Amino acid sequence: MSANENGAATMTGAQIVLQALADQGVDHIFGYPGGAVLPIYDELFQQDRLQHVLVRHEQGAVHAAEGYARSTGKVGVVLVTSGPGATNAVTGLTDALMDSIPVVCITGQVPTHLIGNDAFQECDTVGITRPCTKHNYLVKDVNQLAEVLHEAFYVARSGRPGPVVVDIPKDIQFMTGAYKGVSNSQHKSYVPPQKGDQNAIDAAVELMINAKKPVFYTGGGVINAGPAASASLRELVRMTGFPITSTLMGLGSYPASDKQWLGMLGMHGTYEANNAMHDCDVMICIGARFDDRITGRLDAFSPDSKKIHVDVDPSSINKNVHVDIPIVGDCAFVIDQMIEAWKAKKPSVDKEAHARWWDQVETWRKRKCLHYRNKNDVIMPQYAIERLFALTRDHDTYITTEVGQHQMWAAQYFHFDDPNRWMTSGGLGTMGYGIPAAVGVQMAHKDSLVIDIAGEASVQMTMQEISTAVQYDLPIKIFILNNEYMGMVRQWQELLHGGRYSHSYSEALPDFVRLAEAYHAVGIRAEKPDELDDAILEMIKTPRPVIFDCVVDKHANCFPMIPSGEAHNNMLMGDDLTDEDIEKAISEEGKVMV
């Protein structure tokens, strides 16, 4: 490192990368080396400021960075090589885009003079990742590298968060250029809003004051806005006395133990949450995007309600559902504005109407929609999650999941009172998300209990990341609900395809206990209900990575469930499922929502 004639530090491109990461407060990088990033890896070898975590697949690197970001609120950082390194990262980048997770992914590229020549391990990384990133860059001038990297962090974390790719040719990593600090990193044309329009805020609060049957509908945007947003949401909800529900991604923004909480809504949401959303007269949507898994059939979605929508991303407003009062702004600021406006108006609400509304909610609650029939000779998956929650609630616990039935059961039966404790793939539904995400969470929270609630099919997508956990002494726990099927696929085939289980049976499964031992981890198995508690306690106290094979009922289905093509208040209810219900669901086969 030296100084140029203007006094600015001069460094190689590889040194600029590491200096920029350090100045951004980065502690950990998740990556995998290759020829096009070797100059950066050589610089990593010669420093101890940044800890590099070697994953076993580039998809795992991005999921690990997502878990790290979601559990800390920081930007996750990924470093991969060109060609297949970049293309392997695409699934993780798309996952981060769909769920609004801040990630900066640095990819190597062939030297600038070879770009476009089909060189070894060349691909058009910028072209490939344009649809699955918030923004991306190809750096062709070493003197612009620092500015681009700082801007990438700004873009990733600002407004609606998301993944950003910085593609750096190998010759740029060797060249010498001036290093520019963090101060000028803000994108001149990208300044996301913070506060919402005050007139819209006042109109929304007036609508809330006059509501007879109000409900809050919140999403992952509240959690992405930081702990202050969740704290303000709790104040607003308790101040108004309204019931509240949340999407899969918003779990933990409001405490599940609170009496105003209705549970998750949507395709596998609770009876009371979905019915409240359908029958309400004022819906206050904060940080959610009216996803199809929430709305069911759009023309029947909450037909008689006035809708308020708070979102930092203006493109989400009126995208799926028309709303009456749109408010573009950061959830943390807008919720505070709502609190101030509510207090200023000193409202006199219709207490009798609210009491009737709560009586109706209690009637729906008495339906006990999450009831299931327990068995003495086999572990029910719902029971396994209930016992896992009961035995871990006194620990500092973080949960990741794979995707499928186990994911929905975890959302239904594992209760979250705090934000940033629940890491799951919502928008993309990525099988294989959970293990690498758990690696990222555990790297950020070394002394916490980190559990991946998994299915035996999903977990094999990225099982190799157990090796990463072992290498870095990360005592993650992989809690597999093993029903020997791709469970959610089997459920849809049962209900919507006449029981034709086409390629959904998980044949040739490994012995997960022996597989754990092969990875130098610990394997545990439970097959009967009376074995479960002791086995879970053994898992918790084991100071090493654990694969827990929990053998569960093979035919259990996840209910409640909104059938395809139905309104969100028309649910199949598990124990009450009749042959007539199944025939009706099968008749909707052409409308499958997958």
CSV table of C-alpha atoms in Angstrom, one decimal, residues 212-465:
chain,number,residue,atom,x,y,z
A,212,LYS,CA,-65.7,-1.6,13.6
A,213,LYS,CA,-63.8,-4.8,12.6
A,214,PRO,CA,-60.2,-3.9,12.2
A,215,VAL,CA,-57.2,-6.1,11.8
A,216,PHE,CA,-53.4,-5.6,11.4
A,217,TYR,CA,-51.7,-7.7,8.7
A,218,THR,CA,-47.9,-7.5,8.9
A,219,GLY,CA,-45.0,-9.0,7.1
A,220,GLY,CA,-41.3,-9.4,6.8
A,221,GLY,CA,-40.9,-5.7,6.0
A,222,VAL,CA,-41.4,-4.9,9.7
A,223,ILE,CA,-38.5,-7.2,10.7
A,224,ASN,CA,-36.3,-5.9,7.9
A,225,ALA,CA,-36.9,-2.3,9.2
A,226,GLY,CA,-35.0,-3.3,12.4
A,227,PRO,CA,-35.9,-3.9,16.0
A,228,ALA,CA,-37.3,-0.4,16.5
A,229,ALA,CA,-40.0,-1.2,14.0
A,230,SER,CA,-41.1,-4.3,15.8
A,231,ALA,CA,-41.1,-2.4,19.1
A,232,SER,CA,-43.2,0.4,17.6
A,233,LEU,CA,-45.6,-2.2,16.1
A,234,ARG,CA,-46.2,-3.6,19.5
A,235,GLU,CA,-47.0,-0.2,20.9
A,236,LEU,CA,-49.4,0.6,18.1
A,237,VAL,CA,-51.2,-2.7,18.3
A,238,ARG,CA,-51.6,-2.5,22.0
A,239,MET,CA,-52.7,1.1,21.9
A,240,THR,CA,-55.4,0.4,19.4
A,241,GLY,CA,-56.5,-2.9,20.8
A,242,PHE,CA,-56.9,-4.4,17.3
A,243,PRO,CA,-56.2,-8.1,16.5
A,244,ILE,CA,-53.0,-8.8,14.5
A,245,THR,CA,-51.8,-11.5,12.2
A,246,SER,CA,-48.7,-12.0,10.1
A,247,THR,CA,-47.2,-13.6,7.1
A,248,LEU,CA,-44.7,-16.5,7.3
A,249,MET,CA,-41.9,-13.9,6.9
A,250,GLY,CA,-43.2,-11.6,9.7
A,251,LEU,CA,-43.3,-14.1,12.5
A,252,GLY,CA,-41.7,-12.7,15.6
A,253,SER,CA,-42.4,-9.0,14.9
A,254,TYR,CA,-45.3,-9.3,17.3
A,255,PRO,CA,-45.2,-11.8,20.2
A,256,ALA,CA,-47.0,-15.0,19.6
A,257,SER,CA,-47.8,-15.3,23.3
A,258,ASP,CA,-49.9,-12.1,23.3
A,259,LYS,CA,-53.7,-12.3,23.5
A,260,GLN,CA,-54.1,-10.0,20.4
A,261,TRP,CA,-52.1,-12.4,18.2
A,262,LEU,CA,-54.2,-14.5,15.8
A,263,GLY,CA,-51.4,-16.6,14.5
A,264,MET,CA,-50.1,-16.8,11.0
A,265,LEU,CA,-52.4,-16.3,8.1
A,266,GLY,CA,-52.5,-17.7,4.5
A,267,MET,CA,-52.5,-21.0,2.9
A,268,HIS,CA,-51.6,-22.9,6.1
A,269,GLY,CA,-52.6,-20.1,8.4
A,270,THR,CA,-55.1,-20.3,11.3
A,271,TYR,CA,-58.8,-20.3,11.0
A,272,GLU,CA,-59.2,-17.2,13.1
A,273,ALA,CA,-56.5,-15.2,11.2
A,274,ASN,CA,-57.9,-16.0,7.7
A,275,ASN,CA,-61.5,-15.4,8.8
A,276,ALA,CA,-60.6,-12.1,10.4
A,277,MET,CA,-58.9,-11.0,7.3
A,278,HIS,CA,-61.9,-12.0,5.2
A,279,ASP,CA,-64.5,-10.3,7.4
A,280,CYS,CA,-62.7,-7.2,8.6
A,281,ASP,CA,-63.9,-3.7,7.6
A,282,VAL,CA,-60.4,-2.1,7.9
A,283,MET,CA,-57.2,-3.9,7.1
A,284,ILE,CA,-53.9,-2.3,8.0
A,285,CYS,CA,-51.2,-4.0,6.0
A,286,ILE,CA,-47.6,-3.1,7.1
A,287,GLY,CA,-44.5,-4.5,5.4
A,288,ALA,CA,-46.3,-7.2,3.4
A,289,ARG,CA,-47.0,-7.6,-0.3
A,290,PHE,CA,-50.4,-9.4,-0.7
A,291,ASP,CA,-48.6,-12.6,-1.8
A,292,ASP,CA,-50.8,-15.3,-3.5
A,293,ARG,CA,-50.2,-17.6,-0.5
A,294,ILE,CA,-52.0,-15.0,1.6
A,295,THR,CA,-54.8,-13.9,-0.6
A,296,GLY,CA,-56.1,-17.1,-2.1
A,297,ARG,CA,-58.5,-16.2,-4.9
A,298,LEU,CA,-58.0,-12.5,-5.5
A,299,ASP,CA,-61.6,-11.7,-6.4
A,300,ALA,CA,-62.8,-13.1,-3.1
A,301,PHE,CA,-60.0,-11.6,-0.9
A,302,SER,CA,-61.4,-9.5,2.0
A,303,PRO,CA,-64.1,-8.2,-0.2
A,304,ASP,CA,-65.7,-5.6,2.1
A,305,SER,CA,-62.7,-4.0,3.7
A,306,LYS,CA,-60.9,-0.7,3.3
A,307,LYS,CA,-57.3,-1.4,2.9
A,308,ILE,CA,-54.3,0.6,4.1
A,309,HIS,CA,-50.9,-0.5,2.7
A,310,VAL,CA,-47.5,0.6,4.2
A,311,ASP,CA,-44.5,-0.4,2.1
A,312,VAL,CA,-41.1,1.0,1.4
A,313,ASP,CA,-41.2,-0.3,-2.2
A,314,PRO,CA,-43.7,1.8,-4.3
A,315,SER,CA,-43.8,-1.0,-6.9
A,316,SER,CA,-45.6,-3.3,-4.3
A,317,ILE,CA,-48.5,-0.8,-3.9
A,318,ASN,CA,-51.5,-1.9,-5.9
A,319,LYS,CA,-49.4,-4.6,-7.5
A,320,ASN,CA,-51.7,-7.5,-6.5
A,321,VAL,CA,-54.5,-6.0,-4.5
A,322,HIS,CA,-56.0,-2.5,-4.9
A,323,VAL,CA,-55.7,-0.5,-1.7
A,324,ASP,CA,-57.6,2.6,-0.5
A,325,ILE,CA,-54.8,4.4,1.3
A,326,PRO,CA,-51.2,3.7,0.0
A,327,ILE,CA,-48.4,4.9,2.2
A,328,VAL,CA,-44.8,4.6,0.8
A,329,GLY,CA,-42.2,4.7,3.5
A,330,ASP,CA,-40.0,2.8,5.9
A,331,CYS,CA,-42.1,0.8,8.4
A,332,ALA,CA,-40.1,2.0,11.4
A,333,PHE,CA,-40.8,5.7,10.5
A,334,VAL,CA,-44.4,5.2,9.3
A,335,ILE,CA,-45.5,3.2,12.4
A,336,ASP,CA,-44.1,5.9,14.6
A,337,GLN,CA,-46.1,8.5,12.6
A,338,MET,CA,-49.2,6.4,13.1
A,339,ILE,CA,-48.6,6.3,16.8
A,340,GLU,CA,-48.2,10.1,17.0
A,341,ALA,CA,-51.3,10.7,14.9
A,342,TRP,CA,-53.4,8.3,17.0
A,343,LYS,CA,-52.3,10.1,20.2
A,344,ALA,CA,-52.8,13.5,18.7
A,345,LYS,CA,-56.4,12.7,17.8
A,346,LYS,CA,-57.2,11.3,21.2
A,347,PRO,CA,-59.7,8.9,19.5
A,348,SER,CA,-63.0,7.7,20.8
A,349,VAL,CA,-63.4,4.3,19.2
A,350,ASP,CA,-66.6,2.2,19.0
A,351,LYS,CA,-65.9,0.0,22.0
A,352,GLU,CA,-69.1,-2.0,21.6
A,353,ALA,CA,-68.3,-2.8,18.0
A,354,HIS,CA,-64.8,-3.8,19.0
A,355,ALA,CA,-66.2,-6.0,21.7
A,356,ARG,CA,-68.5,-7.8,19.2
A,357,TRP,CA,-65.5,-8.2,16.9
A,358,TRP,CA,-63.4,-9.8,19.6
A,359,ASP,CA,-66.3,-12.1,20.5
A,360,GLN,CA,-66.3,-13.2,16.9
A,361,VAL,CA,-62.6,-13.8,16.9
A,362,GLU,CA,-62.9,-15.9,20.1
A,363,THR,CA,-65.6,-18.0,18.4
A,364,TRP,CA,-63.2,-18.7,15.6
A,365,ARG,CA,-60.4,-19.5,18.1
A,366,LYS,CA,-62.7,-22.1,19.8
A,367,ARG,CA,-62.5,-24.0,16.6
A,368,LYS,CA,-59.0,-25.0,17.7
A,369,CYS,CA,-57.8,-25.3,14.1
A,370,LEU,CA,-54.4,-26.6,15.0
A,371,HIS,CA,-55.8,-29.6,16.8
A,372,TYR,CA,-54.5,-33.0,15.7
A,373,ARG,CA,-54.9,-36.6,16.7
A,374,ASN,CA,-52.0,-37.8,18.6
A,375,LYS,CA,-50.9,-41.4,18.5
A,376,ASN,CA,-49.1,-43.6,21.1
A,377,ASP,CA,-47.1,-45.8,18.7
A,378,VAL,CA,-45.7,-43.1,16.3
A,379,ILE,CA,-44.5,-39.6,16.6
A,380,MET,CA,-46.8,-37.0,15.0
A,381,PRO,CA,-44.9,-34.3,13.4
A,382,GLN,CA,-46.9,-31.6,15.1
A,383,TYR,CA,-46.2,-33.2,18.5
A,384,ALA,CA,-42.4,-33.2,17.6
A,385,ILE,CA,-42.5,-29.4,17.0
A,386,GLU,CA,-44.5,-28.8,20.2
A,387,ARG,CA,-42.0,-30.7,22.3
A,388,LEU,CA,-39.0,-29.1,20.5
A,389,PHE,CA,-40.5,-25.6,21.4
A,390,ALA,CA,-41.3,-26.6,25.0
A,391,LEU,CA,-37.8,-27.9,25.6
A,392,THR,CA,-35.9,-25.0,23.9
A,393,ARG,CA,-38.0,-22.0,25.1
A,394,ASP,CA,-35.6,-21.3,28.0
A,395,HIS,CA,-32.6,-21.2,25.6
A,396,ASP,CA,-31.4,-18.4,23.3
A,397,THR,CA,-32.8,-20.1,20.3
A,398,TYR,CA,-32.8,-19.4,16.6
A,399,ILE,CA,-34.7,-21.5,14.1
A,400,THR,CA,-34.0,-22.1,10.4
A,401,THR,CA,-36.1,-24.4,8.2
A,402,GLU,CA,-36.0,-26.2,4.9
A,403,VAL,CA,-39.2,-26.0,2.8
A,404,GLY,CA,-42.3,-28.2,2.9
A,405,GLN,CA,-44.7,-29.6,5.5
A,406,HIS,CA,-42.1,-29.4,8.3
A,407,GLN,CA,-41.7,-25.6,7.5
A,408,MET,CA,-45.4,-25.0,7.9
A,409,TRP,CA,-45.6,-27.1,11.1
A,410,ALA,CA,-42.7,-25.1,12.5
A,411,ALA,CA,-44.6,-21.9,11.7
A,412,GLN,CA,-47.7,-23.2,13.3
A,413,TYR,CA,-46.4,-24.9,16.5
A,414,PHE,CA,-43.1,-23.1,17.3
A,415,HIS,CA,-44.0,-19.7,18.7
A,416,PHE,CA,-41.8,-16.6,18.3
A,417,ASP,CA,-42.0,-13.6,20.7
A,418,ASP,CA,-39.0,-11.7,19.2
A,419,PRO,CA,-37.9,-10.7,15.7
A,420,ASN,CA,-34.9,-12.1,13.8
A,421,ARG,CA,-35.3,-15.6,15.4
A,422,TRP,CA,-37.0,-17.2,12.5
A,423,MET,CA,-35.1,-17.8,9.2
A,424,THR,CA,-37.0,-19.5,6.4
A,425,SER,CA,-37.3,-19.3,2.6
A,426,GLY,CA,-40.7,-17.7,2.0
A,427,GLY,CA,-40.9,-16.2,-1.5
A,428,LEU,CA,-38.8,-18.7,-3.5
A,429,GLY,CA,-39.5,-21.7,-1.3
A,430,THR,CA,-35.9,-23.1,-1.6
A,431,MET,CA,-35.4,-26.7,-0.5
A,432,GLY,CA,-31.9,-26.8,1.0
A,433,TYR,CA,-32.1,-23.4,2.6
A,434,GLY,CA,-32.0,-24.5,6.2
A,435,ILE,CA,-28.5,-26.0,6.9
A,436,PRO,CA,-26.4,-23.3,5.3
A,437,ALA,CA,-28.7,-20.6,6.9
A,438,ALA,CA,-28.1,-22.3,10.2
A,439,VAL,CA,-24.3,-22.1,9.6
A,440,GLY,CA,-24.6,-18.4,9.0
A,441,VAL,CA,-26.8,-17.8,12.1
A,442,GLN,CA,-24.4,-19.9,14.3
A,443,MET,CA,-21.4,-18.0,13.0
A,444,ALA,CA,-23.0,-14.8,14.1
A,445,HIS,CA,-24.3,-16.2,17.5
A,446,LYS,CA,-21.6,-18.6,18.7
A,447,ASP,CA,-23.2,-19.3,22.1
A,448,SER,CA,-26.8,-19.6,21.0
A,449,LEU,CA,-28.9,-22.7,20.2
A,450,VAL,CA,-29.4,-22.8,16.4
A,451,ILE,CA,-31.8,-25.5,15.0
A,452,ASP,CA,-32.7,-26.3,11.4
A,453,ILE,CA,-36.2,-27.8,11.3
A,454,ALA,CA,-35.9,-30.0,8.2
A,455,GLY,CA,-37.5,-32.7,6.1
A,456,GLU,CA,-35.6,-35.7,4.9
A,457,ALA,CA,-36.0,-34.7,1.3
A,458,SER,CA,-35.1,-31.0,1.6
A,459,VAL,CA,-32.2,-31.6,3.9
A,460,GLN,CA,-30.3,-33.6,1.3
A,461,MET,CA,-30.1,-30.7,-1.1
A,462,THR,CA,-27.3,-29.0,0.9
A,463,MET,CA,-26.3,-31.7,3.4
A,464,GLN,CA,-22.6,-31.1,2.5
A,465,GLU,CA,-22.7,-28.0,4.6
